[in-house]
Tab-separated table of C-alpha atoms and ligand atoms in Angstrom:
chain	number	residue	atom	x	y	z
A	296	MET	CA	-17.269	-31.823	-2.971
A	297	PRO	CA	-14.370	-29.946	-1.402
A	298	GLU	CA	-14.211	-30.221	2.381
A	299	THR	CA	-16.245	-27.363	3.913
A	300	LEU	CA	-14.376	-26.163	6.907
A	301	THR	CA	-16.699	-24.708	9.505
A	302	HIS	CA	-14.184	-23.200	11.889
A	303	LYS	CA	-10.585	-23.038	13.080
A	304	ASN	CA	-9.676	-22.837	16.731
A	305	THR	CA	-8.792	-19.172	17.314
A	306	SER	CA	-9.475	-19.076	21.053
A	307	GLU	CA	-6.032	-17.761	22.047
A	308	SER	CA	-6.385	-14.857	19.586
A	309	LEU	CA	-9.769	-14.067	21.088
A	310	LYS	CA	-8.350	-14.038	24.621
A	311	LEU	CA	-5.572	-11.672	23.576
A	312	PHE	CA	-8.003	-9.457	21.656
A	313	GLU	CA	-10.314	-9.148	24.684
A	314	ARG	CA	-7.267	-8.212	26.813
A	315	ALA	CA	-6.050	-5.774	24.164
A	316	CYS	CA	-9.415	-3.980	24.076
A	317	ASN	CA	-8.841	-2.964	27.702
A	318	VAL	CA	-5.719	-0.935	26.917
A	319	ILE	CA	-5.654	-0.230	23.147
A	320	PRO	CA	-8.479	1.603	21.325
A	321	GLY	CA	-10.303	-1.097	19.368
A	322	GLY	CA	-7.687	-3.589	20.516
A	323	VAL	CA	-5.365	-2.759	17.611
A	324	ASN	CA	-2.633	-0.251	16.838
A	325	SER	CA	-3.927	0.403	13.345
A	326	PRO	CA	-7.641	0.243	12.403
A	327	VAL	CA	-7.484	-1.934	9.284
A	328	ARG	CA	-6.006	-4.765	11.380
A	329	SER	CA	-9.198	-4.997	13.427
A	330	PHE	CA	-11.038	-7.337	10.992
A	331	LYS	CA	-14.083	-5.204	11.872
A	332	SER	CA	-15.083	-4.794	8.225
A	333	VAL	CA	-14.967	-8.565	7.679
A	334	GLU	CA	-17.180	-9.130	10.731
A	335	SER	CA	-14.498	-11.013	12.625
A	336	ASN	CA	-12.032	-10.586	15.439
A	337	PRO	CA	-8.389	-10.112	14.530
A	338	LEU	CA	-5.902	-12.961	14.640
A	339	PHE	CA	-2.870	-12.421	16.829
A	340	ILE	CA	0.234	-13.534	14.981
A	341	SER	CA	2.916	-15.552	16.783
A	342	LYS	CA	5.525	-15.909	14.027
A	343	ALA	CA	6.112	-15.611	10.293
A	344	LYS	CA	8.542	-17.122	7.784
A	345	ASP	CA	8.764	-16.893	3.966
A	346	ALA	CA	5.188	-16.917	2.555
A	347	PHE	CA	3.599	-17.956	5.867
A	348	ILE	CA	2.258	-16.546	9.114
A	349	TRP	CA	1.066	-18.498	12.165
A	350	ASP	CA	-1.531	-17.251	14.641
A	351	VAL	CA	-1.249	-17.815	18.389
A	352	ASP	CA	-3.463	-20.911	18.039
A	353	ASN	CA	-0.787	-22.281	15.701
A	354	ASN	CA	-2.979	-22.034	12.585
A	355	LYS	CA	-0.778	-21.561	9.495
A	356	TYR	CA	-1.721	-19.275	6.632
A	357	ILE	CA	-0.310	-18.217	3.291
A	358	ASP	CA	0.095	-14.471	3.789
A	359	PHE	CA	-1.075	-12.017	1.094
A	360	VAL	CA	-0.814	-8.951	3.357
A	361	ASN	CA	2.998	-9.112	3.694
A	362	SER	CA	2.970	-6.213	6.148
A	363	TRP	CA	0.714	-4.243	3.730
A	364	GLY	CA	3.168	-4.639	0.886
A	365	ALA	CA	6.477	-4.048	2.688
A	366	LEU	CA	7.750	-7.639	2.491
A	367	ILE	CA	8.621	-8.150	-1.174
A	368	HIS	CA	10.761	-11.171	-0.179
A	369	GLY	CA	8.296	-12.539	2.369
A	370	HIS	CA	8.915	-12.928	6.092
A	371	ALA	CA	12.304	-13.262	7.831
A	372	HIS	CA	14.305	-13.593	4.619
A	373	GLU	CA	17.672	-14.994	5.692
A	374	LYS	CA	19.728	-12.275	3.965
A	375	VAL	CA	17.645	-9.590	5.704
A	376	ILE	CA	17.838	-11.219	9.145
A	377	ILE	CA	21.628	-11.545	8.896
A	378	GLU	CA	22.013	-7.807	8.159
A	379	ILE	CA	19.640	-6.841	10.981
A	380	GLU	CA	21.623	-9.016	13.418
A	381	LYS	CA	24.890	-7.441	12.282
A	382	ALA	CA	23.427	-3.945	12.721
A	383	LEU	CA	21.965	-4.789	16.143
A	384	ALA	CA	25.433	-5.762	17.387
A	385	LYS	CA	26.529	-2.171	16.661
A	386	GLY	CA	23.675	-0.516	18.561
A	387	THR	CA	20.066	0.416	17.777
A	388	SER	CA	20.166	4.189	17.254
A	389	TYR	CA	22.859	6.840	17.083
A	390	GLY	CA	20.855	10.018	16.487
A	391	ALA	CA	23.706	10.846	14.164
A	392	PRO	CA	24.616	10.179	10.507
A	393	HIS	CA	25.973	6.732	9.596
A	394	GLU	CA	27.253	5.186	6.361
A	395	ASN	CA	24.398	2.722	5.850
A	396	GLU	CA	21.746	5.462	5.701
A	397	LEU	CA	23.873	7.212	3.088
A	398	GLU	CA	24.098	3.966	1.094
A	399	LEU	CA	20.314	3.497	1.242
A	400	CYS	CA	19.749	7.083	0.056
A	401	GLU	CA	22.245	6.628	-2.785
A	402	LEU	CA	20.447	3.425	-3.808
A	403	ILE	CA	17.084	5.235	-3.818
A	404	VAL	CA	18.520	8.089	-5.935
A	405	GLN	CA	20.071	5.580	-8.374
A	406	SER	CA	16.830	3.570	-8.640
A	407	VAL	CA	13.959	6.099	-8.717
A	408	PRO	CA	14.323	8.159	-11.916
A	409	SER	CA	12.882	11.493	-10.723
A	410	ILE	CA	14.659	11.556	-7.340
A	411	GLU	CA	17.798	13.725	-7.206
A	412	LYS	CA	17.835	14.094	-3.398
A	413	VAL	CA	15.995	12.172	-0.662
A	414	ARG	CA	15.248	12.528	3.049
A	415	LEU	CA	14.524	9.471	5.213
A	416	VAL	CA	11.675	9.676	7.752
A	417	ASN	CA	9.846	7.086	9.892
A	418	SER	CA	6.598	6.416	8.046
A	419	GLY	CA	4.703	6.998	4.834
A	420	THR	CA	2.552	9.510	6.688
A	421	GLU	CA	5.587	11.595	7.591
A	422	ALA	CA	6.865	11.366	4.018
A	423	VAL	CA	3.575	12.684	2.604
A	424	MET	CA	3.290	15.394	5.271
A	425	THR	CA	6.790	16.600	4.359
A	426	ALA	CA	6.162	16.444	0.605
A	427	LEU	CA	3.051	18.608	0.953
A	428	ARG	CA	4.872	21.114	3.171
A	429	LEU	CA	7.671	21.319	0.601
A	430	ALA	CA	5.161	21.811	-2.232
A	431	LYS	CA	3.414	24.660	-0.403
A	432	ALA	CA	6.748	26.309	0.444
A	433	TYR	CA	8.093	25.931	-3.106
A	434	THR	CA	4.960	27.228	-4.872
A	435	LYS	CA	3.901	29.660	-2.115
A	436	ARG	CA	0.364	28.263	-2.531
A	437	ASN	CA	-1.861	26.567	0.057
A	438	LYS	CA	-4.353	24.240	-1.603
A	439	ILE	CA	-3.772	20.630	-2.630
A	440	VAL	CA	-5.701	18.262	-4.871
A	441	LYS	CA	-6.064	14.603	-3.926
A	442	PHE	CA	-8.281	11.863	-5.326
A	443	SER	CA	-11.093	9.947	-3.626
A	444	GLY	CA	-10.033	6.488	-2.587
A	445	CYS	CA	-6.358	7.374	-2.463
A	446	TYR	CA	-4.850	7.064	1.004
A	447	HIS	CA	-1.773	9.090	1.877
A	448	GLY	CA	-1.414	8.372	5.588
A	449	HIS	CA	-3.164	10.141	8.447
A	450	SER	CA	-1.788	13.703	8.460
A	451	ASP	CA	-4.555	16.310	8.647
A	452	SER	CA	-4.430	17.665	5.111
A	453	VAL	CA	-5.017	14.308	3.416
A	454	LEU	CA	-7.783	12.953	5.661
A	455	SER	CA	-10.708	13.451	3.311
A	456	MET	CA	-12.450	10.882	1.156
A	457	SER	CA	-9.469	8.628	1.697
A	458	GLY	CA	-9.064	4.971	1.023
A	459	SER	CA	-7.691	2.157	3.192
A	460	GLY	CA	-9.166	2.367	6.700
A	461	PHE	CA	-11.421	5.276	5.723
A	462	ALA	CA	-12.993	3.312	2.911
A	463	THR	CA	-13.082	0.192	5.052
A	464	PHE	CA	-15.102	1.903	7.767
A	465	GLY	CA	-16.963	4.328	5.463
A	466	ILE	CA	-15.471	7.431	7.100
A	467	PRO	CA	-15.742	10.444	4.706
A	468	SER	CA	-13.306	12.520	6.704
A	469	SER	CA	-11.937	12.576	10.237
A	470	PRO	CA	-13.207	14.610	13.198
A	471	GLY	CA	-10.395	16.652	14.690
A	472	VAL	CA	-9.295	18.086	11.351
A	473	SER	CA	-10.032	21.820	11.415
A	474	LYS	CA	-12.357	23.300	8.790
A	475	ASN	CA	-9.560	25.569	7.559
A	476	THR	CA	-7.278	22.618	6.966
A	477	ALA	CA	-10.017	20.574	5.328
A	478	ASN	CA	-10.870	23.527	3.064
A	479	GLU	CA	-7.325	23.528	1.725
A	480	THR	CA	-7.772	20.024	0.327
A	481	ILE	CA	-9.855	19.433	-2.790
A	482	THR	CA	-10.819	15.806	-3.391
A	483	LEU	CA	-11.704	14.752	-6.950
A	484	PRO	CA	-12.507	11.452	-8.676
A	485	TYR	CA	-9.514	9.331	-9.739
A	486	ASN	CA	-9.125	8.411	-13.418
A	487	GLU	CA	-11.194	11.436	-14.470
A	488	LEU	CA	-9.757	14.714	-15.817
A	489	PHE	CA	-12.744	16.980	-16.463
A	490	SER	CA	-13.271	17.923	-12.786
A	491	LEU	CA	-9.520	18.407	-12.349
A	492	GLU	CA	-9.340	20.894	-15.234
A	493	LEU	CA	-12.452	22.639	-13.848
A	494	ILE	CA	-10.938	23.045	-10.373
A	495	LEU	CA	-7.572	24.220	-11.687
A	496	ASN	CA	-9.279	26.798	-13.888
A	497	LYS	CA	-11.282	27.911	-10.858
A	498	TYR	CA	-8.149	28.169	-8.681
A	499	PRO	CA	-5.381	28.776	-11.290
A	500	ASN	CA	-2.955	30.223	-8.744
A	501	ASP	CA	-3.887	28.379	-5.548
A	502	ILE	CA	-3.021	24.736	-6.039
A	503	ALA	CA	0.416	23.856	-4.637
A	504	ALA	CA	0.290	20.186	-5.595
A	505	ILE	CA	-1.648	17.326	-7.098
A	506	ILE	CA	-0.949	14.193	-5.040
A	507	VAL	CA	-1.870	10.768	-6.359
A	508	GLU	CA	-1.208	7.087	-5.853
A	509	PRO	CA	-0.036	6.415	-9.434
A	510	VAL	CA	-1.681	2.995	-9.136
A	511	MET	CA	-4.389	3.166	-6.503
A	512	ALA	CA	-4.052	0.392	-3.933
A	513	ASN	CA	-6.068	1.797	-1.014
A	514	ALA	CA	-9.479	1.368	-2.581
A	515	GLY	CA	-8.427	-2.058	-3.650
A	516	VAL	CA	-6.140	-2.079	-6.716
A	517	ILE	CA	-7.271	0.432	-9.346
A	518	PRO	CA	-4.757	1.034	-12.189
A	519	PRO	CA	-4.641	4.398	-14.006
A	520	ILE	CA	-6.551	4.427	-17.317
A	521	LYS	CA	-4.365	4.892	-20.415
A	522	GLY	CA	-2.895	8.384	-20.543
A	523	TYR	CA	-4.193	9.453	-17.126
A	524	LEU	CA	-0.811	9.910	-15.435
A	525	GLU	CA	0.585	11.677	-18.505
A	526	SER	CA	-2.395	14.065	-18.368
A	527	LEU	CA	-1.762	14.792	-14.671
A	528	ARG	CA	1.808	15.731	-15.597
A	529	THR	CA	0.626	18.019	-18.429
A	530	ILE	CA	-2.017	19.699	-16.247
A	531	ALA	CA	0.446	20.236	-13.370
A	532	ASN	CA	2.890	21.892	-15.788
A	533	LYS	CA	0.122	24.074	-17.244
A	534	PHE	CA	-0.920	25.400	-13.836
A	535	HIS	CA	2.594	25.472	-12.317
A	536	CYS	CA	1.695	23.156	-9.458
A	537	LEU	CA	3.782	20.207	-8.339
A	538	LEU	CA	2.899	16.603	-9.137
A	539	ILE	CA	3.505	14.278	-6.192
A	540	PHE	CA	3.503	10.496	-6.691
A	541	ASP	CA	2.743	8.720	-3.457
A	542	GLU	CA	4.727	5.533	-4.116
A	543	VAL	CA	4.678	4.244	-0.545
A	544	ILE	CA	3.125	1.059	-1.974
A	545	THR	CA	4.215	1.116	-5.650
A	546	GLY	CA	7.817	2.144	-4.937
A	547	PHE	CA	10.108	-0.871	-5.566
A	548	ARG	CA	6.877	-2.924	-5.850
A	549	LEU	CA	6.074	-2.409	-9.533
A	550	SER	CA	9.708	-2.034	-10.589
A	551	LYS	CA	12.951	-0.805	-9.066
A	552	GLY	CA	11.945	2.670	-10.254
A	553	GLY	CA	8.342	2.254	-9.102
A	554	ALA	CA	5.264	3.349	-11.048
A	555	GLN	CA	7.056	6.399	-12.455
A	556	GLU	CA	9.502	4.085	-14.256
A	557	LYS	CA	6.778	1.596	-15.291
A	558	PHE	CA	4.562	4.341	-16.790
A	559	ASN	CA	7.430	6.712	-17.688
A	560	VAL	CA	5.801	9.722	-16.024
A	561	MET	CA	8.046	11.820	-13.798
A	562	PRO	CA	6.622	13.561	-10.705
A	563	ASP	CA	8.285	16.512	-8.980
A	564	LEU	CA	8.249	14.761	-5.596
A	565	THR	CA	7.902	11.093	-4.645
A	566	THR	CA	7.037	9.552	-1.308
A	567	LEU	CA	8.253	6.077	-0.408
A	568	GLY	CA	7.903	3.636	2.495
A	569	LYS	CA	7.223	-0.050	3.175
A	570	ILE	CA	9.650	-1.982	0.891
A	571	ILE	CA	12.532	0.489	1.443
A	572	GLY	CA	12.403	-0.524	5.119
A	573	GLY	CA	11.758	-4.227	4.454
A	574	GLY	CA	9.145	-4.327	7.214
A	575	MET	CA	10.837	-1.943	9.656
A	576	PRO	CA	9.507	1.624	10.316
A	577	ILE	CA	10.581	3.932	7.501
A	578	GLY	CA	9.460	6.510	4.946
A	579	ALA	CA	11.203	8.781	2.460
A	580	VAL	CA	10.486	11.902	0.450
A	581	GLY	CA	12.565	12.620	-2.626
A	582	GLY	CA	12.607	14.739	-5.744
A	583	LYS	CA	14.270	17.603	-7.561
A	584	LYS	CA	17.283	19.176	-5.824
A	585	GLU	CA	15.801	22.691	-6.075
A	586	ILE	CA	12.750	21.538	-4.087
A	587	MET	CA	14.478	19.162	-1.657
A	588	ASP	CA	17.113	21.764	-0.757
A	589	LEU	CA	14.356	23.842	0.814
A	590	LEU	CA	14.529	21.399	3.747
A	591	ALA	CA	16.395	22.409	6.900
A	592	PRO	CA	19.254	22.652	7.614
A	593	ILE	CA	20.101	23.863	4.089
A	594	GLY	CA	16.713	25.562	3.632
A	595	SER	CA	14.093	26.770	6.052
A	596	VAL	CA	11.311	24.187	5.597
A	597	TYR	CA	11.506	22.345	8.878
A	598	GLN	CA	11.306	18.559	9.108
A	599	ALA	CA	13.010	16.324	11.674
A	600	GLY	CA	12.885	12.898	13.340
A	601	THR	CA	14.641	11.289	16.307
A	602	LEU	CA	14.813	7.920	14.573
A	603	SER	CA	15.040	9.054	10.947
A	604	GLY	CA	17.599	6.857	9.167
A	605	ASN	CA	17.539	4.422	12.074
A	606	PRO	CA	20.396	1.889	11.660
A	607	ILE	CA	18.142	-1.178	12.107
A	608	SER	CA	15.427	0.016	9.700
A	609	VAL	CA	18.127	1.005	7.223
A	610	ALA	CA	19.942	-2.349	7.509
A	611	CYS	CA	16.624	-4.143	6.892
A	612	GLY	CA	15.743	-1.888	3.968
A	613	LEU	CA	19.174	-2.085	2.360
A	614	ALA	CA	19.251	-5.891	2.574
A	615	THR	CA	15.734	-5.994	1.089
A	616	LEU	CA	16.571	-3.737	-1.855
A	617	LYS	CA	19.913	-5.454	-2.483
A	618	SER	CA	18.074	-8.815	-2.638
A	619	ILE	CA	16.024	-7.543	-5.588
A	620	ASP	CA	17.641	-8.942	-8.730
A	621	LYS	CA	16.951	-8.873	-12.467
A	622	ASN	CA	14.472	-11.757	-12.151
A	623	THR	CA	12.487	-10.445	-9.171
A	624	TYR	CA	9.868	-8.421	-11.017
A	625	THR	CA	9.485	-10.919	-13.843
A	626	TYR	CA	8.914	-13.703	-11.297
A	627	LEU	CA	6.437	-11.656	-9.263
A	628	GLU	CA	4.506	-10.488	-12.343
A	629	GLU	CA	4.348	-13.958	-13.938
A	630	THR	CA	3.262	-15.624	-10.693
A	631	THR	CA	0.582	-12.995	-10.079
A	632	ASN	CA	-0.647	-13.345	-13.663
A	633	GLU	CA	-0.851	-17.131	-13.291
A	634	LEU	CA	-2.809	-16.850	-10.044
A	635	CYS	CA	-5.201	-14.251	-11.469
A	636	GLU	CA	-5.740	-16.240	-14.673
A	637	GLU	CA	-6.690	-19.336	-12.653
A	638	VAL	CA	-9.017	-17.260	-10.462
A	639	SER	CA	-10.698	-15.766	-13.533
A	640	LYS	CA	-11.158	-19.215	-15.075
A	641	LEU	CA	-12.787	-20.447	-11.858
A	642	ASN	CA	-15.042	-17.384	-11.743
A	643	ASP	CA	-16.248	-18.092	-15.278
A	644	LYS	CA	-16.711	-21.803	-14.539
A	645	LEU	CA	-18.609	-21.189	-11.288
A	646	GLY	CA	-20.575	-18.206	-12.530
A	647	ALA	CA	-18.995	-15.894	-9.961
A	648	ASN	CA	-19.539	-12.365	-11.314
A	649	LEU	CA	-16.545	-10.691	-9.684
A	650	THR	CA	-14.021	-8.119	-10.866
A	651	LEU	CA	-10.309	-8.803	-10.518
A	652	ASN	CA	-7.893	-5.847	-10.774
A	653	LYS	CA	-4.150	-6.295	-10.726
A	654	THR	CA	-0.930	-4.436	-11.439
A	655	GLY	CA	2.452	-6.097	-11.084
A	656	SER	CA	2.351	-8.266	-7.969
A	657	MET	CA	-0.652	-6.683	-6.280
A	658	PHE	CA	-4.297	-7.536	-6.869
A	659	SER	CA	-7.824	-7.137	-5.479
A	660	LEU	CA	-11.032	-9.098	-6.027
A	661	PHE	CA	-14.093	-6.828	-6.020
A	662	PHE	CA	-17.509	-8.289	-5.254
A	663	THR	CA	-19.159	-6.418	-8.097
A	664	LYS	CA	-19.480	-7.233	-11.777
A	665	GLU	CA	-18.833	-3.545	-12.631
A	666	ARG	CA	-15.452	-2.636	-14.107
A	667	VAL	CA	-13.669	-0.919	-11.177
A	668	THR	CA	-11.872	2.187	-12.452
A	669	SER	CA	-12.625	4.527	-9.558
A	670	PHE	CA	-13.364	4.537	-5.822
A	671	GLU	CA	-16.999	5.305	-6.635
A	672	LYS	CA	-17.165	2.077	-8.685
A	673	ALA	CA	-15.262	0.120	-5.985
A	674	LYS	CA	-17.896	1.192	-3.458
A	675	LEU	CA	-20.516	-0.697	-5.474
A	676	SER	CA	-18.910	-3.914	-4.199
A	677	ASN	CA	-20.887	-6.141	-1.870
A	678	THR	CA	-18.769	-5.863	1.275
A	679	LYS	CA	-20.872	-8.495	3.085
A	680	SER	CA	-20.030	-11.033	0.374
A	681	PHE	CA	-16.414	-9.958	0.609
A	682	ALA	CA	-16.519	-10.603	4.383
A	683	GLN	CA	-17.934	-14.095	3.793
A	684	PHE	CA	-15.262	-14.768	1.147
A	685	PHE	CA	-12.492	-13.489	3.424
A	686	LYS	CA	-13.578	-15.845	6.229
A	687	LEU	CA	-13.846	-18.835	3.896
A	688	MET	CA	-10.354	-18.185	2.547
A	689	LEU	CA	-9.065	-17.902	6.115
A	690	LEU	CA	-10.661	-21.266	6.912
A	691	ASN	CA	-8.835	-22.617	3.870
A	692	GLY	CA	-5.504	-21.299	5.125
A	693	ILE	CA	-5.268	-18.066	3.111
A	694	TYR	CA	-4.749	-14.737	4.884
A	695	LEU	CA	-5.990	-11.963	2.549
A	696	ALA	CA	-6.084	-8.239	3.290
A	697	PRO	CA	-9.063	-7.934	5.717
A	698	SER	CA	-10.947	-5.345	3.666
A	699	GLN	CA	-12.571	-5.036	0.258
A	700	PHE	CA	-10.671	-1.757	-0.071
A	701	GLU	CA	-7.121	-3.024	0.311
A	702	ALA	CA	-4.580	-4.721	-1.959
A	703	ASN	CA	-3.117	-8.215	-1.762
A	704	PHE	CA	0.595	-8.654	-2.384
A	705	LEU	CA	2.781	-11.524	-3.571
A	706	SER	CA	6.372	-11.980	-2.428
A	707	THR	CA	9.324	-13.805	-3.963
A	708	ALA	CA	8.842	-16.391	-1.178
A	709	PHE	CA	5.554	-17.428	-2.849
A	710	SER	CA	6.256	-20.659	-4.750
A	711	LYS	CA	4.334	-23.000	-7.093
A	712	GLU	CA	3.167	-24.953	-4.046
A	713	GLU	CA	1.586	-21.870	-2.513
A	714	LEU	CA	0.058	-21.033	-5.862
A	715	THR	CA	-1.600	-24.454	-6.059
A	716	LYS	CA	-2.849	-24.251	-2.468
A	717	THR	CA	-4.253	-20.748	-3.019
A	718	ILE	CA	-6.139	-21.802	-6.141
A	719	GLU	CA	-7.551	-24.857	-4.306
A	720	ALA	CA	-8.622	-22.647	-1.399
A	721	TYR	CA	-10.207	-20.195	-3.832
A	722	LYS	CA	-12.141	-22.990	-5.546
A	723	ASN	CA	-13.410	-24.295	-2.186
A	724	SER	CA	-14.423	-20.812	-1.029
A	725	ILE	CA	-16.156	-19.666	-4.204
A	726	THR	CA	-17.910	-23.045	-4.609
A	727	GLU	CA	-19.221	-22.662	-1.056
A	728	MET	CA	-20.479	-19.147	-1.847
A	729	PHE	CA	-22.004	-19.748	-5.249
A	730	LYS	CA	-23.239	-23.349	-4.847
B	351	LIG	P1	2.304	4.707	6.970
B	351	LIG	O1	2.222	6.027	7.726
B	351	LIG	O2	1.207	3.740	7.398
B	351	LIG	O3	3.707	4.088	6.991
B	351	LIG	O4	2.067	5.038	5.424
B	351	LIG	C1	0.899	5.739	5.063
B	351	LIG	C2	0.611	5.483	3.592
B	351	LIG	C3	0.905	6.476	2.676
B	351	LIG	N1	0.684	6.295	1.357
B	351	LIG	C4	0.166	5.130	0.892
B	351	LIG	C5	-0.071	4.965	-0.574
B	351	LIG	C6	-0.152	4.077	1.794
B	351	LIG	O5	-0.691	2.925	1.318
B	351	LIG	C7	0.078	4.249	3.165
B	351	LIG	C8	-0.269	3.193	4.188
B	351	LIG	N2	-0.912	2.020	3.684
B	351	LIG	C9	-1.792	1.328	4.590
B	351	LIG	C10	-2.382	0.106	3.894
B	351	LIG	N3	-3.195	0.405	2.815
B	351	LIG	C11	-1.089	0.939	5.854
B	351	LIG	C12	-1.812	-0.070	6.695
B	351	LIG	C13	-2.361	0.545	7.953
B	351	LIG	O6	-2.835	1.709	7.890
B	351	LIG	O7	-2.337	-0.161	8.990
């Protein structure tokens, strides 16, 4: 029988968490980190390198969060650290244009097929907020359509029926968002077109944009059903509203051109984040020149940011993107496929009726035997079983995303050895649960 670990010493994390709760709401600076939904206290991390993170009690884990997808090359990649150090020697912020930010923007325009112009911001939230403002200005309409389970950051107009932390804590929408704002957002089921056609026929001249995660990752991983993204494009054209792909996660994750390249469906605007900053604060909104040129100072749609294009974030992002080579996506996809195939074999062998969804190098294990094609289906998962699974994997040295409604990510730092250890840990955990 595999060794059943009963506990790890996490006393230093607990001390820090208790201290943190005195000065930070919930003891964390972002809700999903709280481990609340997995009935645990969060681990405080002391360092990270390649595929690993260490907590303050010096427990080592294979990391599948990778800063929520930002670290495609794992932690502290030497080529990235060197570029950050070089940038640091030249100062941390100029509040003025610099060549590296131009180079990063040129690289984004060259890589993402629908982007003709791009503006750097400081987070995915800011990127989405700006994209929606642009869409409303360009179409002179005020309503937007989003999909339940998709998460687009925490700006007011997208805080309804969201995924990520909302799904994790079962929050339908957030207090503090005015009724007027909430009424301008229509939330529909993902992977379903009937209700979308209905709403657009009901409001044929009111919808400024349809915003979607082209592959949902904030309800757990939920890929688009065949033809879905193409249909969104057709419907947006028919009703003269913009199609916005929120590629904060999928951008440079699924391919250099993101989901739009992988599925060959071109949005009007794209939001990016995470990987383009390599783990430093960043976001970007890009798209057609005629829309992007509405932004000040050339146009009158205002958007600004003290640290937009920050030299350190840009150096980190540039080094990250430049370290992506022709083998990166093949390696990530093949390694993820191998891991998921082994997990599926173990599920069959151990009679674990679970659903595994994956796209590229991101995956989620749902504690339901239902096929998960929508947020509504994802919510059928047994989150208590997920919590038990999460804790068992942690005991076995695997740090998964601490929520049933999040994605797990591989990095190029993840080697055969980590693959073997992860499969062993999975076998121990699932055996313990289904014995
Ligand atoms: P940020 O503002 O957190 O940089 O990006 C918001 C955002 C926008 N769009 C998508 C598709 C996203 O996934 C995100 C943020 N993702 C979550 C994880 N699912 C960030 C983790 C957190 O909230 O702490």
